[in-house]
mmCIF file of N, CA and C in Angstrom:
data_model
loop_
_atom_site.group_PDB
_atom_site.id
_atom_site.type_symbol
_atom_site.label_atom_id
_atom_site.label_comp_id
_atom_site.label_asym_id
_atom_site.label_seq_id
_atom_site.Cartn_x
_atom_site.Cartn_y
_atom_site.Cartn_z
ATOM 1 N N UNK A 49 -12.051 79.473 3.043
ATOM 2 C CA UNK A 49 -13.077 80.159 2.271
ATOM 3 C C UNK A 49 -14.353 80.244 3.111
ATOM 4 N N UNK A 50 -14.761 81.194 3.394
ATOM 5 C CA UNK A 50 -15.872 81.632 3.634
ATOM 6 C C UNK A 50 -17.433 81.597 3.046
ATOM 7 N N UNK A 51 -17.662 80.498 2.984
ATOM 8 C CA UNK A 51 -18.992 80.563 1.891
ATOM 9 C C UNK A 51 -20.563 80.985 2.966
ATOM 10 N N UNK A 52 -21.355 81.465 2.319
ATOM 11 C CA UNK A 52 -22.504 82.047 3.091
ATOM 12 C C UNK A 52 -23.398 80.493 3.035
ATOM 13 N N UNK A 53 -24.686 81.130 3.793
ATOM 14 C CA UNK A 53 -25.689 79.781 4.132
ATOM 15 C C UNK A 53 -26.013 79.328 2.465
ATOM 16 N N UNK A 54 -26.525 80.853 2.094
ATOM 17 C CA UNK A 54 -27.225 80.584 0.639
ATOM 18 C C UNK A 54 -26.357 79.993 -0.588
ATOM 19 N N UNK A 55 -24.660 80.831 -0.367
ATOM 20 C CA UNK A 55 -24.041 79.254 -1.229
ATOM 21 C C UNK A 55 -24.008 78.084 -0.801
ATOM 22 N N UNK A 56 -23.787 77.564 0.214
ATOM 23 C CA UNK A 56 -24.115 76.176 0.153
ATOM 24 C C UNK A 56 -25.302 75.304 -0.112
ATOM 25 N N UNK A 57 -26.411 76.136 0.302
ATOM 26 C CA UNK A 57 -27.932 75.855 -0.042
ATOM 27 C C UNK A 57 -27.878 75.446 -1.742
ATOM 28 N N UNK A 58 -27.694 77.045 -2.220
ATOM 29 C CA UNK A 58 -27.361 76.558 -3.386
ATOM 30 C C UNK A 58 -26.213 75.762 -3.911
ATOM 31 N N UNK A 59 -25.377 75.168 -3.334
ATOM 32 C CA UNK A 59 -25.059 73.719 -4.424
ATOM 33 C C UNK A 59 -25.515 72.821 -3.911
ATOM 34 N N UNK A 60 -26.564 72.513 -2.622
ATOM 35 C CA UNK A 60 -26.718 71.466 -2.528
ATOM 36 C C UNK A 60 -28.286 71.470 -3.570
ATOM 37 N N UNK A 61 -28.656 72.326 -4.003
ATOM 38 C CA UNK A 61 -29.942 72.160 -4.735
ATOM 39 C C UNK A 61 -29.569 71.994 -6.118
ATOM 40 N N UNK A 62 -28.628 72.900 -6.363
ATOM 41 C CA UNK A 62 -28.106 72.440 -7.743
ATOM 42 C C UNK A 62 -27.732 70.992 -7.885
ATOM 43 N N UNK A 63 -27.250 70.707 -7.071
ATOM 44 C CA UNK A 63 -26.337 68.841 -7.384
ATOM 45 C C UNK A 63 -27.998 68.241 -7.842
ATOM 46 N N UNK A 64 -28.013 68.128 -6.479
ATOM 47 C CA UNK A 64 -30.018 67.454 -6.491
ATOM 48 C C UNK A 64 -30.810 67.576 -7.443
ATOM 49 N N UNK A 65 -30.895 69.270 -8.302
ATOM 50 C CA UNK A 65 -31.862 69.345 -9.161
ATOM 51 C C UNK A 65 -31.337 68.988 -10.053
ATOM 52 N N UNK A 66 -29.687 69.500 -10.402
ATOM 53 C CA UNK A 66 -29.142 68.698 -11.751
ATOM 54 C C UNK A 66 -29.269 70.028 -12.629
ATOM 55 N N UNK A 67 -29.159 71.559 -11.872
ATOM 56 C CA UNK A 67 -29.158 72.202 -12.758
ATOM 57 C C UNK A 67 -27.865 73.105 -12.670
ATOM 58 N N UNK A 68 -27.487 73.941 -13.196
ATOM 59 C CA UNK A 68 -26.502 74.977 -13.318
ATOM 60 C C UNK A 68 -26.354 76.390 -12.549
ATOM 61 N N UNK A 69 -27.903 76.667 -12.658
ATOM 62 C CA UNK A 69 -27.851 77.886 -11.961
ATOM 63 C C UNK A 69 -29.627 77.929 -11.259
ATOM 64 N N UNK A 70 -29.501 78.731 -10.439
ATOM 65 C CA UNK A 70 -30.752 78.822 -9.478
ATOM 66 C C UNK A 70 -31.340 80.032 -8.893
ATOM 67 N N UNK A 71 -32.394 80.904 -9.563
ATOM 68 C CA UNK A 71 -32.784 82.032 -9.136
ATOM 69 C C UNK A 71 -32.858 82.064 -7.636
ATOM 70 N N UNK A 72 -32.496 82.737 -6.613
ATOM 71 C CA UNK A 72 -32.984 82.315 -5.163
ATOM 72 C C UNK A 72 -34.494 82.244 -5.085
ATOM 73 N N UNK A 73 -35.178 83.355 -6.058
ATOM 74 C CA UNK A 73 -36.592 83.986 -6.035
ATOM 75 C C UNK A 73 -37.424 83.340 -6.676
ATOM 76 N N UNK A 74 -36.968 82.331 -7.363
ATOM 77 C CA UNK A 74 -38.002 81.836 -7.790
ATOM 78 C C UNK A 74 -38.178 80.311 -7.662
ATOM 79 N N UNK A 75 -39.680 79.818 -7.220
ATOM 80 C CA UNK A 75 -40.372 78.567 -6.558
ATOM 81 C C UNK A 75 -39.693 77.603 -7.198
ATOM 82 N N UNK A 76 -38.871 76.616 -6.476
ATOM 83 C CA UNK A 76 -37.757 75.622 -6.358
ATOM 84 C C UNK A 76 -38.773 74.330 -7.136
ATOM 85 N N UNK A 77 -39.984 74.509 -6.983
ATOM 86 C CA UNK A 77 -40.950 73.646 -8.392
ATOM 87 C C UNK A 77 -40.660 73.732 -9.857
ATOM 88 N N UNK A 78 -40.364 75.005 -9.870
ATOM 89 C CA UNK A 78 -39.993 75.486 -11.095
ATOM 90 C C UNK A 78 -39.229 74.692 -11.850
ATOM 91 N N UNK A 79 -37.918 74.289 -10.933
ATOM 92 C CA UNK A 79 -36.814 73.729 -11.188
ATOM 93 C C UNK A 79 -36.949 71.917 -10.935
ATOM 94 N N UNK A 80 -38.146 71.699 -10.769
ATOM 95 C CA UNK A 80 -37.985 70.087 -10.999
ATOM 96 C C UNK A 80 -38.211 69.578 -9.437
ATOM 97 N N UNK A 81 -38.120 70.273 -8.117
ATOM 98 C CA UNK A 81 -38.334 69.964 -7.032
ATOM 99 C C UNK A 81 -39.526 69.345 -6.654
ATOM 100 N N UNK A 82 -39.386 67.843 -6.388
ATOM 101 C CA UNK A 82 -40.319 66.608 -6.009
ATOM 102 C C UNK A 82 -40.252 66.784 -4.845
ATOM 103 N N UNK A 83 -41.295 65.898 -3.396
ATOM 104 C CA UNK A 83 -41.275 65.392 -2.621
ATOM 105 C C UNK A 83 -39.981 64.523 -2.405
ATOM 106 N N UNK A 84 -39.679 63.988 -3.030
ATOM 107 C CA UNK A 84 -38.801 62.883 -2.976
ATOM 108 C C UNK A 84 -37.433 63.946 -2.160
ATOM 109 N N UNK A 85 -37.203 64.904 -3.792
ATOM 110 C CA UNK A 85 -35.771 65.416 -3.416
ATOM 111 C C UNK A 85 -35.794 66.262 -2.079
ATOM 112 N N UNK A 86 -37.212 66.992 -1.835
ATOM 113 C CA UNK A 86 -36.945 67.511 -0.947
ATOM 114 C C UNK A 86 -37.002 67.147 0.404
ATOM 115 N N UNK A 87 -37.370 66.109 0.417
ATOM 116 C CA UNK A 87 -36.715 65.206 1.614
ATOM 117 C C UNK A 87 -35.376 64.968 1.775
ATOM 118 N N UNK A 88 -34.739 64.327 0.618
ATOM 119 C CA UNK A 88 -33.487 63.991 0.459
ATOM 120 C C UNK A 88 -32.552 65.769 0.836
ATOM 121 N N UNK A 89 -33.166 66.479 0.090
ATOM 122 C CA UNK A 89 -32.413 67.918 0.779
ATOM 123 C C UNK A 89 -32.586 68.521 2.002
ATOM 124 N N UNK A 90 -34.009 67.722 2.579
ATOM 125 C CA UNK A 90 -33.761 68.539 4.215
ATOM 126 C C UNK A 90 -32.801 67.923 4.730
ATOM 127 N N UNK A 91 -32.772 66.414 4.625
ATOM 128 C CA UNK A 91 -31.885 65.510 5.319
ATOM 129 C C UNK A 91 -30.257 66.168 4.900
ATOM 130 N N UNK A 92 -30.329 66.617 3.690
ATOM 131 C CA UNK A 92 -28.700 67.020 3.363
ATOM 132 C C UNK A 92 -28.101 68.247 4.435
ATOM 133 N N UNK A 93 -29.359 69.041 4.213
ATOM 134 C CA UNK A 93 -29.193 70.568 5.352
ATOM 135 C C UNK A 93 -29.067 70.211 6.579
ATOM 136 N N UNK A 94 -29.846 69.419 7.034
ATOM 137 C CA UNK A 94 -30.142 68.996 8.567
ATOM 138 C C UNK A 94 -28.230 69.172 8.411
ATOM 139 N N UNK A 95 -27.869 67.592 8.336
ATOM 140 C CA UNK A 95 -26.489 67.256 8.011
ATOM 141 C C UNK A 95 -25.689 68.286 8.063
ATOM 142 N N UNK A 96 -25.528 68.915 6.661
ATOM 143 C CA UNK A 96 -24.147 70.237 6.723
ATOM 144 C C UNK A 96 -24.521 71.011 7.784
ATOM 145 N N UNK A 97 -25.920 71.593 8.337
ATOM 146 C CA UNK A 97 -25.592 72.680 9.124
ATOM 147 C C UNK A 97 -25.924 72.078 10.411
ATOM 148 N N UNK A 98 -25.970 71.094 10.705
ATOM 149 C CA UNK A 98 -26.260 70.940 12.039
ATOM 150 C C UNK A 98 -27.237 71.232 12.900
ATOM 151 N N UNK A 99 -28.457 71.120 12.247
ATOM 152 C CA UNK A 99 -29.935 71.595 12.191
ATOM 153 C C UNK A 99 -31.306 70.824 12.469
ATOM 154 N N UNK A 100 -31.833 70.465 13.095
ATOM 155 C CA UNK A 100 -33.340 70.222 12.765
ATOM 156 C C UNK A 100 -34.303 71.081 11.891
ATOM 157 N N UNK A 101 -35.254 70.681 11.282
ATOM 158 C CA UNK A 101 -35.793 71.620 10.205
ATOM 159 C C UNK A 101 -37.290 70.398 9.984
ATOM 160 N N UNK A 102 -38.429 70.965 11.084
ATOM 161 C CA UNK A 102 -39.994 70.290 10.951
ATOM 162 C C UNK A 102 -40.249 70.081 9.420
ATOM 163 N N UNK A 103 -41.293 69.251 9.415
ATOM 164 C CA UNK A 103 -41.998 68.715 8.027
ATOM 165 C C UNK A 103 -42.532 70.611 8.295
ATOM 166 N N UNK A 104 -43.358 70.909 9.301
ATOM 167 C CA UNK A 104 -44.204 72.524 8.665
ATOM 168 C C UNK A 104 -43.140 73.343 8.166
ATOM 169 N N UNK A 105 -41.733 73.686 8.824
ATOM 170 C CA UNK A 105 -40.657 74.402 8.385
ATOM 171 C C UNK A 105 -40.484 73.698 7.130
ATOM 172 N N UNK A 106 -39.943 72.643 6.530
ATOM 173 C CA UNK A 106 -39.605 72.577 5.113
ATOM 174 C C UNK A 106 -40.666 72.670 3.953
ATOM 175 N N UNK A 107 -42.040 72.526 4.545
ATOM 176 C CA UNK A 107 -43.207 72.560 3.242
ATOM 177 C C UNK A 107 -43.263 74.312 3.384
ATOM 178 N N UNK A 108 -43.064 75.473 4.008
ATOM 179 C CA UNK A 108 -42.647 76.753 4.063
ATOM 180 C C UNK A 108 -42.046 77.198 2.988
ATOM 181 N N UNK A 109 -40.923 76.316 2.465
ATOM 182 C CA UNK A 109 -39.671 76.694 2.002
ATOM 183 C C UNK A 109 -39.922 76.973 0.410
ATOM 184 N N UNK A 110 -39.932 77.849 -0.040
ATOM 185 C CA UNK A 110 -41.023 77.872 -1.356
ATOM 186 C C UNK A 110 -39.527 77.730 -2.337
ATOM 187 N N UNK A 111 -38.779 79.057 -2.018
ATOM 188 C CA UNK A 111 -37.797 79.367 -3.091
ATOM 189 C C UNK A 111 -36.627 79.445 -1.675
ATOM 190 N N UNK A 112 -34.882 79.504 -3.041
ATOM 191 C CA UNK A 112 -33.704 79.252 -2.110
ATOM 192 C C UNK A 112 -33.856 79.964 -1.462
ATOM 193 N N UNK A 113 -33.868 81.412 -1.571
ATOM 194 C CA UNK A 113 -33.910 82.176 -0.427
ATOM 195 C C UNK A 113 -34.682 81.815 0.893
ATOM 196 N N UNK A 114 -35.851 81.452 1.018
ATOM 197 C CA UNK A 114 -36.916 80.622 1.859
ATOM 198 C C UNK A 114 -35.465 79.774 2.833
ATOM 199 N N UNK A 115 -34.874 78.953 1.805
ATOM 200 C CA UNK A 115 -34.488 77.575 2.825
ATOM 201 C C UNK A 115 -33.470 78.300 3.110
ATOM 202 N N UNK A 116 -32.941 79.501 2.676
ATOM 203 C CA UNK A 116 -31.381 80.061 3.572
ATOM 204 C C UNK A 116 -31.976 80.583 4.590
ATOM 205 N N UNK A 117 -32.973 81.401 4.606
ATOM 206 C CA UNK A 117 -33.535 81.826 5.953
ATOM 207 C C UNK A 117 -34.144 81.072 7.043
ATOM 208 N N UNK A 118 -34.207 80.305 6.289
ATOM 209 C CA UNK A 118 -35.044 78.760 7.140
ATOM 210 C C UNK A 118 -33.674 78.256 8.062
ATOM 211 N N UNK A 119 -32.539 77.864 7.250
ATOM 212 C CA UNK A 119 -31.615 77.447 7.964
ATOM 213 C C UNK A 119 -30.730 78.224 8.850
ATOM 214 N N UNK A 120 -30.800 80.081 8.281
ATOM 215 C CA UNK A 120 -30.064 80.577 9.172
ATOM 216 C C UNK A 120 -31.206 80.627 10.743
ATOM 217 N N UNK A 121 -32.447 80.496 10.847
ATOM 218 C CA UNK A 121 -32.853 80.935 11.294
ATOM 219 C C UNK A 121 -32.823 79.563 12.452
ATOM 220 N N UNK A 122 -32.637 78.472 12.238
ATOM 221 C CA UNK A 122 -32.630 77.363 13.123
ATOM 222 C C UNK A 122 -31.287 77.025 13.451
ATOM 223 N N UNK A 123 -29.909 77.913 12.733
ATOM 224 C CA UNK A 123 -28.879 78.135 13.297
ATOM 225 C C UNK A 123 -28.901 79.185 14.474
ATOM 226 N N UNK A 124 -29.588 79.996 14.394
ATOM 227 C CA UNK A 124 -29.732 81.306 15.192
ATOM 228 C C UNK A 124 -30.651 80.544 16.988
ATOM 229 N N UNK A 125 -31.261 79.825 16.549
ATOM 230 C CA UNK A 125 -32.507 78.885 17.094
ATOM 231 C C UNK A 125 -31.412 78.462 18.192
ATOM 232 N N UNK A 126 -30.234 77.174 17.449
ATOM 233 C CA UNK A 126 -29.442 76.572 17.976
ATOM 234 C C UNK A 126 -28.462 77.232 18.670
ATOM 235 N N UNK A 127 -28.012 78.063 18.195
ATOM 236 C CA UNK A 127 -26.966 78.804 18.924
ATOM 237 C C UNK A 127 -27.413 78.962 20.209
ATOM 238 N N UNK A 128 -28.905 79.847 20.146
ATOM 239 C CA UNK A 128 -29.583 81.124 21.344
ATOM 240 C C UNK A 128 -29.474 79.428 22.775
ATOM 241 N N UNK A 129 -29.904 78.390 21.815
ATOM 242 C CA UNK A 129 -30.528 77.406 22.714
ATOM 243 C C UNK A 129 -29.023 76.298 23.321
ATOM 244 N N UNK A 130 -27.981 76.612 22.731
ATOM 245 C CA UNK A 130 -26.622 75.953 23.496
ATOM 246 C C UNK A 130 -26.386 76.978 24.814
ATOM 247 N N UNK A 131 -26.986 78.206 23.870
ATOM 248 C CA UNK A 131 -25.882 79.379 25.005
ATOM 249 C C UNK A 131 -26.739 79.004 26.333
ATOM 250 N N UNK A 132 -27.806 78.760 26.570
ATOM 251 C CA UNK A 132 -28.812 78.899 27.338
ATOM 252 C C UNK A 132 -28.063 77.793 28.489
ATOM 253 N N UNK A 133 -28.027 78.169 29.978
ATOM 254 C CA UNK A 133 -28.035 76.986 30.885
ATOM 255 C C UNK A 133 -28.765 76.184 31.154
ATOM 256 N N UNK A 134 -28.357 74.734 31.366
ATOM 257 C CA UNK A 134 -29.326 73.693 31.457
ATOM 258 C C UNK A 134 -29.903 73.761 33.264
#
């Protein structure tokens, strides 16, 4: 199965927030998002995607859509920066 960045984003925010469903568009505060969890969720992303992601990159991250682009974009980051010779 093929799942995109933004489904996995979204279940890892759903588990965390404890909710059912998750506008991408709208501010992840909305939904109960603390300091706390969103630490606990960069650390989850870092993890599944194989990522670094700065304290300035995750306080960015307003709504899901935000953190799918956030993560595709430090996948894109990682890739450009393996292909690269040392």
């Amino acid at each position: 199965m093929n799942r995109t960045i933004l489904d996995v984003v979204d279940g890892l925010f759903r588990h965390q927030l404890q909710v059912t469903e998750l506008n991408p568009d709208v501010p992840l505060v909305n939904y109960g998002l603390d300091s706390v969890r969103s630490i606990t969720l960069v650390v989850d992303m870092e993890s599944e995607f194989g990522v670094q992601i700065s304290d300035e990159q995750a306080a960015a991250m307003h709504t899901l859509r935000d953190v799918a682009d956030q993560v595709g974009a430090s996948l894109a980051a990682r890739t450009a920066h393996d292909g690269q010779p040392s």
